[in-house]
Short mmCIF file of C-alpha atoms and ligand atoms in Angstrom, two decimals:
data_model
loop_
_atom_site.label_atom_id
_atom_site.label_comp_id
_atom_site.label_asym_id
_atom_site.label_seq_id
_atom_site.Cartn_x
_atom_site.Cartn_y
_atom_site.Cartn_z
CA MET Z 818 192.36 10.87 100.42
CA TYR Z 819 195.05 12.45 102.61
CA ASN Z 820 195.48 11.56 106.28
CA ILE Z 821 196.30 14.75 108.19
CA THR Z 822 196.63 15.61 111.86
CA LEU Z 823 194.57 18.59 113.04
CA ILE Z 824 195.67 20.35 116.23
CA PRO Z 825 193.06 23.09 116.82
CA GLY Z 826 195.07 24.69 119.67
CA ASP Z 827 193.40 27.16 122.06
CA GLY Z 828 192.31 30.81 122.12
CA ILE Z 829 191.14 31.64 118.59
CA GLY Z 830 192.77 28.40 117.35
CA PRO Z 831 189.64 26.21 117.19
CA GLU Z 832 187.60 28.96 115.44
CA VAL Z 833 190.16 29.58 112.69
CA ALA Z 834 191.06 25.88 112.34
CA GLU Z 835 187.40 25.09 111.71
CA ALA Z 836 187.31 27.84 109.07
CA ALA Z 837 190.39 26.43 107.32
CA GLN Z 838 188.94 22.91 107.36
CA ALA Z 839 185.68 24.14 105.81
CA VAL Z 840 187.49 26.06 103.05
CA ILE Z 841 189.74 23.08 102.24
CA GLU Z 842 186.66 20.87 102.04
CA ALA Z 843 185.07 23.34 99.61
CA THR Z 844 188.01 22.89 97.20
CA GLY Z 845 187.08 19.22 96.87
CA VAL Z 846 190.37 17.88 98.24
CA LYS Z 847 189.52 14.86 100.36
CA ILE Z 848 191.13 14.78 103.78
CA GLN Z 849 190.75 12.32 106.63
CA TRP Z 850 191.45 14.54 109.67
CA GLU Z 851 192.88 13.07 112.87
CA THR Z 852 191.99 15.65 115.51
CA VAL Z 853 194.19 15.77 118.62
CA ASN Z 854 194.96 18.67 120.94
CA ALA Z 855 197.41 19.96 123.54
CA GLY Z 856 197.70 22.89 125.93
CA ILE Z 857 196.25 24.22 129.17
CA ASP Z 858 192.64 23.35 128.29
CA VAL Z 859 193.72 19.75 127.64
CA LEU Z 860 195.67 19.72 130.91
CA ALA Z 861 192.53 20.76 132.78
CA LYS Z 862 190.43 18.03 131.12
CA GLU Z 863 192.86 15.13 130.69
CA GLY Z 864 195.54 15.89 133.30
CA ILE Z 865 198.31 16.06 130.71
CA LEU Z 866 199.62 18.98 128.68
CA VAL Z 867 200.53 17.02 125.54
CA PRO Z 868 198.76 13.63 125.39
CA ASP Z 869 200.68 10.76 123.72
CA LYS Z 870 198.07 10.64 120.96
CA VAL Z 871 199.41 14.00 119.67
CA PHE Z 872 202.87 12.52 119.14
CA GLU Z 873 201.44 9.23 117.81
CA SER Z 874 199.30 11.01 115.24
CA LEU Z 875 202.13 13.31 114.08
CA GLU Z 876 204.52 10.39 113.77
CA LYS Z 877 201.98 8.50 111.70
CA THR Z 878 200.67 11.20 109.34
CA ARG Z 879 203.90 13.33 109.28
CA ILE Z 880 201.77 16.34 108.34
CA ALA Z 881 199.60 18.63 110.46
CA LEU Z 882 197.49 21.75 110.36
CA LYS Z 883 197.97 23.40 113.71
CA GLY Z 884 196.32 26.29 115.56
CA PRO Z 885 198.19 28.33 118.17
CA ILE Z 886 198.71 27.02 121.71
CA THR Z 887 199.04 29.63 124.50
CA THR Z 888 202.33 30.02 126.34
CA PRO Z 889 201.64 32.08 129.49
CA ILE Z 890 204.22 34.86 129.95
CA GLY Z 891 206.64 34.53 132.86
CA SER Z 892 205.31 31.17 134.13
CA GLY Z 893 207.25 27.90 134.27
CA PHE Z 894 205.11 26.68 131.35
CA LYS Z 895 207.31 26.01 128.28
CA SER Z 896 206.05 26.71 124.79
CA ILE Z 897 204.44 23.61 123.23
CA ASN Z 898 204.76 25.27 119.82
CA VAL Z 899 208.55 25.54 120.26
CA MET Z 900 208.78 22.03 121.76
CA LEU Z 901 207.08 20.45 118.71
CA ARG Z 902 209.34 22.33 116.28
CA LYS Z 903 212.42 21.12 118.18
CA LYS Z 904 211.28 17.55 118.81
CA TYR Z 905 210.58 16.93 115.13
CA ASP Z 906 213.47 19.10 113.89
CA LEU Z 907 211.14 21.36 111.88
CA PHE Z 908 214.02 23.68 111.11
CA SER Z 909 212.45 25.87 108.41
CA ASN Z 910 209.81 28.36 109.43
CA ILE Z 911 208.52 29.81 106.18
CA ARG Z 912 206.31 32.89 106.27
CA PRO Z 913 205.12 34.47 103.00
CA ILE Z 914 204.20 38.13 103.42
CA LYS Z 915 202.12 39.32 100.48
CA ALA Z 916 199.86 42.33 100.15
CA ILE Z 917 196.25 41.33 99.45
CA PRO Z 918 194.55 43.82 97.10
CA GLY Z 919 191.75 45.60 98.92
CA ILE Z 920 193.43 45.78 102.33
CA ALA Z 921 194.31 49.39 103.07
CA VAL Z 922 198.06 49.41 103.76
CA PRO Z 923 200.81 51.99 103.13
CA PHE Z 924 202.58 49.82 100.50
CA GLN Z 925 200.64 47.95 97.79
CA ASN Z 926 203.38 45.72 96.38
CA VAL Z 927 204.93 43.91 99.34
CA ASP Z 928 205.79 40.34 98.32
CA LEU Z 929 208.49 38.65 100.34
CA VAL Z 930 209.13 35.39 102.16
CA ILE Z 931 210.81 35.05 105.54
CA PHE Z 932 212.92 31.94 106.21
CA ARG Z 933 213.33 31.82 109.98
CA GLU Z 934 215.63 29.27 111.63
CA ASN Z 935 213.35 27.34 113.94
CA THR Z 936 215.40 25.18 116.32
CA GLU Z 937 218.25 27.14 117.90
CA ASP Z 938 219.35 30.68 118.88
CA LEU Z 939 217.85 32.06 122.13
CA TYR Z 940 214.92 29.66 121.73
CA ILE Z 941 216.86 26.65 123.08
CA GLY Z 942 215.45 27.57 126.50
CA GLN Z 943 218.76 27.56 128.38
CA GLU Z 944 218.33 30.37 130.87
CA LYS Z 945 219.53 30.53 134.44
CA THR Z 946 219.43 32.82 137.42
CA ILE Z 947 222.95 33.75 138.49
CA ASP Z 948 221.92 35.68 141.59
CA GLU Z 949 218.93 37.70 142.76
CA GLY Z 950 219.65 40.51 140.31
CA THR Z 951 221.13 38.61 137.36
CA ALA Z 952 219.79 36.15 134.81
CA GLU Z 953 221.43 34.76 131.69
CA ALA Z 954 220.30 33.06 128.47
CA ILE Z 955 222.36 31.08 125.99
CA LYS Z 956 222.20 31.95 122.30
CA ARG Z 957 223.30 28.85 120.38
CA ILE Z 958 224.06 29.03 116.66
CA THR Z 959 225.51 26.01 114.88
CA ARG Z 960 227.05 25.64 111.47
CA GLU Z 961 224.75 22.76 110.58
CA GLY Z 962 221.62 24.59 111.76
CA SER Z 963 222.58 27.74 109.87
CA LEU Z 964 223.58 26.03 106.62
CA ARG Z 965 220.32 24.12 106.29
CA ILE Z 966 217.99 27.13 106.70
CA ILE Z 967 220.17 29.29 104.44
CA LYS Z 968 220.23 26.53 101.80
CA ALA Z 969 216.42 26.30 102.06
CA ALA Z 970 216.16 30.05 101.41
CA PHE Z 971 218.50 29.95 98.41
CA THR Z 972 216.78 26.87 96.97
CA TYR Z 973 213.44 28.67 97.23
CA ALA Z 974 214.92 31.81 95.63
CA HIS Z 975 216.37 29.76 92.78
CA GLN Z 976 213.18 27.79 92.13
CA ASN Z 977 211.03 30.91 92.21
CA HIS Z 978 213.33 33.05 90.05
CA LYS Z 979 214.18 35.53 92.79
CA SER Z 980 217.30 37.61 92.25
CA LYS Z 981 218.22 38.40 95.85
CA VAL Z 982 218.39 36.81 99.32
CA THR Z 983 218.76 39.12 102.32
CA VAL Z 984 220.53 37.71 105.38
CA VAL Z 985 219.61 39.56 108.58
CA HIS Z 986 222.08 39.51 111.49
CA LYS Z 987 223.79 41.51 114.23
CA ALA Z 988 227.29 40.19 113.62
CA ASN Z 989 228.88 43.54 114.42
CA ILE Z 990 227.98 42.93 118.09
CA MET Z 991 227.50 39.14 118.31
CA LYS Z 992 230.63 38.35 116.39
CA LEU Z 993 230.77 34.64 117.14
CA THR Z 994 227.09 33.60 116.97
CA ASP Z 995 225.66 35.93 114.33
CA GLY Z 996 229.14 35.99 112.80
CA LEU Z 997 228.86 32.24 112.18
CA PHE Z 998 225.38 32.60 110.65
CA LEU Z 999 226.63 35.34 108.32
CA GLN Z 1000 229.70 33.30 107.38
CA CYS Z 1001 227.42 30.37 106.47
CA ALA Z 1002 225.30 32.68 104.29
CA ARG Z 1003 228.41 33.82 102.42
CA GLU Z 1004 229.46 30.21 101.85
CA VAL Z 1005 226.05 29.03 100.59
CA SER Z 1006 225.69 32.06 98.30
CA LYS Z 1007 228.80 30.96 96.38
CA ASP Z 1008 226.77 28.06 94.97
CA TYR Z 1009 224.20 30.55 93.61
CA PRO Z 1010 226.21 33.12 91.62
CA HIS Z 1011 223.02 34.33 89.88
CA ILE Z 1012 221.43 35.32 93.22
CA GLN Z 1013 222.67 38.39 95.09
CA LEU Z 1014 223.38 37.99 98.81
CA GLN Z 1015 222.45 41.18 100.63
CA GLU Z 1016 223.68 41.51 104.23
CA VAL Z 1017 221.60 43.76 106.51
CA ILE Z 1018 221.98 44.37 110.26
CA VAL Z 1019 218.70 43.73 112.06
CA ASP Z 1020 218.09 47.27 113.37
CA ASN Z 1021 218.68 48.76 109.92
CA MET Z 1022 216.41 46.01 108.52
CA CYS Z 1023 213.53 47.24 110.69
CA MET Z 1024 213.90 50.75 109.29
CA GLN Z 1025 214.26 49.52 105.70
CA LEU Z 1026 211.17 47.35 106.05
CA VAL Z 1027 208.93 50.18 107.23
CA MET Z 1028 210.28 52.63 104.63
CA ASN Z 1029 210.69 50.51 101.50
CA PRO Z 1030 209.57 46.90 102.01
CA SER Z 1031 209.21 46.04 98.32
CA GLN Z 1032 213.02 46.00 97.91
CA PHE Z 1033 213.04 42.59 99.67
CA GLN Z 1034 212.24 39.22 98.12
CA VAL Z 1035 213.61 36.46 100.38
CA ILE Z 1036 214.80 37.08 103.94
CA VAL Z 1037 216.78 34.50 105.92
CA THR Z 1038 217.55 34.98 109.58
CA THR Z 1039 217.97 33.43 113.01
CA ASN Z 1040 215.13 32.37 115.27
CA LEU Z 1041 214.48 35.48 117.41
CA TYR Z 1042 215.01 38.09 114.68
CA GLY Z 1043 212.76 35.96 112.45
CA ASP Z 1044 210.00 36.00 115.04
CA ILE Z 1045 210.16 39.77 115.48
CA LEU Z 1046 210.49 40.59 111.78
CA SER Z 1047 207.53 38.30 111.01
CA ASP Z 1048 205.18 40.38 113.17
CA LEU Z 1049 206.65 43.60 111.76
CA CYS Z 1050 206.09 42.35 108.21
CA ALA Z 1051 202.58 41.14 109.11
CA GLY Z 1052 201.86 44.74 110.10
CA LEU Z 1053 202.85 45.86 106.59
CA VAL Z 1054 200.16 43.76 104.90
CA GLY Z 1055 197.21 44.11 107.27
CA GLY Z 1056 198.25 42.40 110.49
CA LEU Z 1057 198.60 38.96 112.01
CA GLY Z 1058 195.16 37.99 110.78
CA VAL Z 1059 196.38 37.54 107.20
CA VAL Z 1060 199.83 35.89 107.35
CA PRO Z 1061 200.20 32.10 106.95
CA GLY Z 1062 203.18 29.91 107.76
CA ALA Z 1063 204.77 26.48 107.60
CA ASN Z 1064 207.27 24.59 109.75
CA LEU Z 1065 209.16 22.14 107.57
CA GLY Z 1066 211.68 19.46 108.51
CA LYS Z 1067 213.20 16.64 106.48
CA ASP Z 1068 210.20 14.36 106.73
CA MET Z 1069 207.49 16.24 108.60
CA ALA Z 1070 205.50 19.41 107.98
CA VAL Z 1071 203.41 21.36 110.47
CA PHE Z 1072 201.40 24.20 108.96
CA GLU Z 1073 200.78 27.02 111.41
CA ALA Z 1074 199.81 30.70 111.01
CA VAL Z 1075 202.14 33.40 112.36
CA HIS Z 1076 199.63 34.64 114.93
CA GLY Z 1077 199.32 33.39 118.49
CA SER Z 1078 196.19 32.43 120.37
CA ALA Z 1079 194.97 36.05 120.62
CA PRO Z 1080 193.22 35.56 124.00
CA ASP Z 1081 191.78 39.10 123.80
CA ILE Z 1082 189.39 38.04 121.01
CA ALA Z 1083 189.05 34.29 121.65
CA GLY Z 1084 185.57 32.75 121.51
CA MET Z 1085 184.00 35.93 120.10
CA ASN Z 1086 183.66 34.80 116.47
CA ILE Z 1087 185.57 37.90 115.30
CA ALA Z 1088 189.05 36.51 114.59
CA ASN Z 1089 190.23 36.90 111.03
CA PRO Z 1090 190.36 33.37 109.55
CA ILE Z 1091 192.47 34.38 106.50
CA ALA Z 1092 195.86 33.54 108.10
CA MET Z 1093 194.76 30.01 108.93
CA ILE Z 1094 192.91 29.57 105.61
CA LEU Z 1095 196.03 30.59 103.66
CA THR Z 1096 198.04 28.27 105.90
CA GLY Z 1097 195.70 25.53 104.66
CA ALA Z 1098 196.42 26.69 101.09
CA MET Z 1099 200.18 26.37 101.75
CA MET Z 1100 199.50 22.83 102.95
CA LEU Z 1101 197.61 21.94 99.76
CA HIS Z 1102 200.50 23.31 97.69
CA TYR Z 1103 202.90 21.10 99.68
CA LEU Z 1104 200.65 18.11 98.94
CA GLY Z 1105 200.90 18.85 95.22
CA GLU Z 1106 197.35 20.24 95.00
CA SER Z 1107 198.56 23.51 93.49
CA ASN Z 1108 195.36 24.33 91.57
CA LYS Z 1109 193.21 23.90 94.67
CA SER Z 1110 195.70 25.92 96.69
CA HIS Z 1111 195.53 28.69 94.09
CA SER Z 1112 191.73 28.66 94.17
CA ILE Z 1113 191.87 29.45 97.91
CA TYR Z 1114 194.19 32.44 97.34
CA LYS Z 1115 191.87 33.73 94.60
CA ALA Z 1116 188.76 33.29 96.78
CA VAL Z 1117 190.39 35.14 99.67
CA GLU Z 1118 191.41 37.98 97.35
CA ALA Z 1119 187.93 38.20 95.85
CA THR Z 1120 186.31 38.28 99.29
CA VAL Z 1121 188.60 41.04 100.53
CA LEU Z 1122 188.12 43.07 97.33
CA GLU Z 1123 184.33 42.79 97.58
CA GLY Z 1124 184.76 44.15 101.10
CA LYS Z 1125 181.30 43.06 102.30
CA PHE Z 1126 182.37 40.24 104.57
CA VAL Z 1127 185.62 41.26 106.21
CA THR Z 1128 186.47 41.07 109.90
CA LYS Z 1129 187.03 43.98 112.27
CA ASP Z 1130 190.84 43.93 112.07
CA LEU Z 1131 190.49 44.73 108.34
CA GLY Z 1132 187.98 47.51 108.96
CA GLY Z 1133 184.78 45.47 108.48
CA SER Z 1134 182.20 44.04 110.84
CA ALA Z 1135 181.78 40.44 109.61
CA SER Z 1136 182.17 37.50 111.94
CA THR Z 1137 184.74 34.75 111.47
CA LYS Z 1138 181.95 32.49 110.18
CA ASP Z 1139 180.51 35.11 107.76
CA MET Z 1140 183.91 35.73 106.25
CA THR Z 1141 184.62 32.01 105.95
CA ASN Z 1142 181.28 31.45 104.19
CA ALA Z 1143 182.01 34.31 101.79
CA ILE Z 1144 185.39 32.77 100.94
CA ILE Z 1145 183.75 29.38 100.40
CA ALA Z 1146 181.16 30.99 98.12
CA ASN Z 1147 184.02 32.48 96.06
CA ILE Z 1148 185.76 29.14 95.50
P1 ATP C 2622 202.58 34.56 120.29
O1 ATP C 2622 203.74 35.22 120.95
O2 ATP C 2622 201.93 33.48 121.09
O3 ATP C 2622 202.84 34.17 118.86
P2 ATP C 2622 201.58 37.16 119.77
O4 ATP C 2622 202.28 37.94 120.81
O5 ATP C 2622 202.10 37.21 118.38
O6 ATP C 2622 201.43 35.64 120.22
P3 ATP C 2622 198.80 37.14 119.22
O7 ATP C 2622 198.12 36.24 120.18
O8 ATP C 2622 199.07 36.57 117.89
O9 ATP C 2622 200.11 37.67 119.89
O10 ATP C 2622 197.98 38.47 119.08
C1 ATP C 2622 198.57 39.78 118.94
C2 ATP C 2622 197.47 40.77 118.55
O11 ATP C 2622 197.04 40.50 117.23
C3 ATP C 2622 196.23 40.68 119.44
O12 ATP C 2622 195.73 41.95 119.73
C4 ATP C 2622 195.26 39.89 118.63
O13 ATP C 2622 193.93 40.22 118.88
C5 ATP C 2622 195.65 40.23 117.18
N1 ATP C 2622 195.40 39.06 116.33
C6 ATP C 2622 196.16 37.94 116.25
N2 ATP C 2622 195.62 37.05 115.40
C7 ATP C 2622 194.50 37.62 114.92
C8 ATP C 2622 193.48 37.18 114.00
N3 ATP C 2622 193.52 36.00 113.38
N4 ATP C 2622 192.44 38.05 113.75
C9 ATP C 2622 192.38 39.24 114.33
N5 ATP C 2622 193.30 39.70 115.20
C10 ATP C 2622 194.35 38.91 115.51
#
């Protein structure tokens, strides 16, 4: 029996989190869920944005399955998602992008993993207004922060027999910040002579990804480029509804899909649960339950291939619940 924190989040979060829980249960893995929540809905009910019980549960279980929490654009409200990643030093944001047979996409063989640095860059939240017409933000890159995410990417490449790691940067313009990240990549790559280090500037990377994505295996990059490239890559394999993710630190793991709270479709029972279900599968793999994790991937593939119970974003008309039940039936 595993003790795991569940943070359903808001928007489509609770719907897809429930789907992931049900699918995990169907694999037979026994989990004692500790459900806690944060965000604007919690603020309205409990008068606090992130109740202490969220931190207490995370610090006890050290592992969570988390839905998205809305960050309103342009308000003073800071991202709770970013705060949790920083507070617990969850420096590795790992996002596997893999084509699922049966989803109509321009490229059938995309299979890459993005390693996004998760704690620094423009995400440190240091912005200030200089005068009425000027605002500034600080982009912080450190040697320590860069080395650890780059090492994580190379370790993954080595363990999974990948022959190439692509570092994405803009060091021709940001010579000091992106220059440092690139320098770190060159240093780490020396310890892996059997793995090629490919250096690609971020704008060129966008073009390469939409023209020939299957040339990439492992991508490592800074926080903001990683965020943008993740959505771009999600678009290559069917959209945000199908891409899972993990935030890993030294001694804590928070599993979280790439998508946000998708307020446009929240509460309608039409969100695609695959991203969150595969996020659950990543969590089972992390727990050492590789066979059960694999059975989820297979059940998702079978359901998509059958094509009877797929959600609107994939061209079908099934509800979130119908698709979840079909996946459970295929386990
Ligand atoms: P954030 O910046 O908070 O990560 P985002 O800008 O990536 O959020 P999302 O909330 O993820 O935006 O949604 C972007 C678009 O993708 C929306 O139109 C939304 O409906 C769609 N989308 C996101 N997740 C899903 C899903 N699971 N199923 C179907 N559509 C989705």
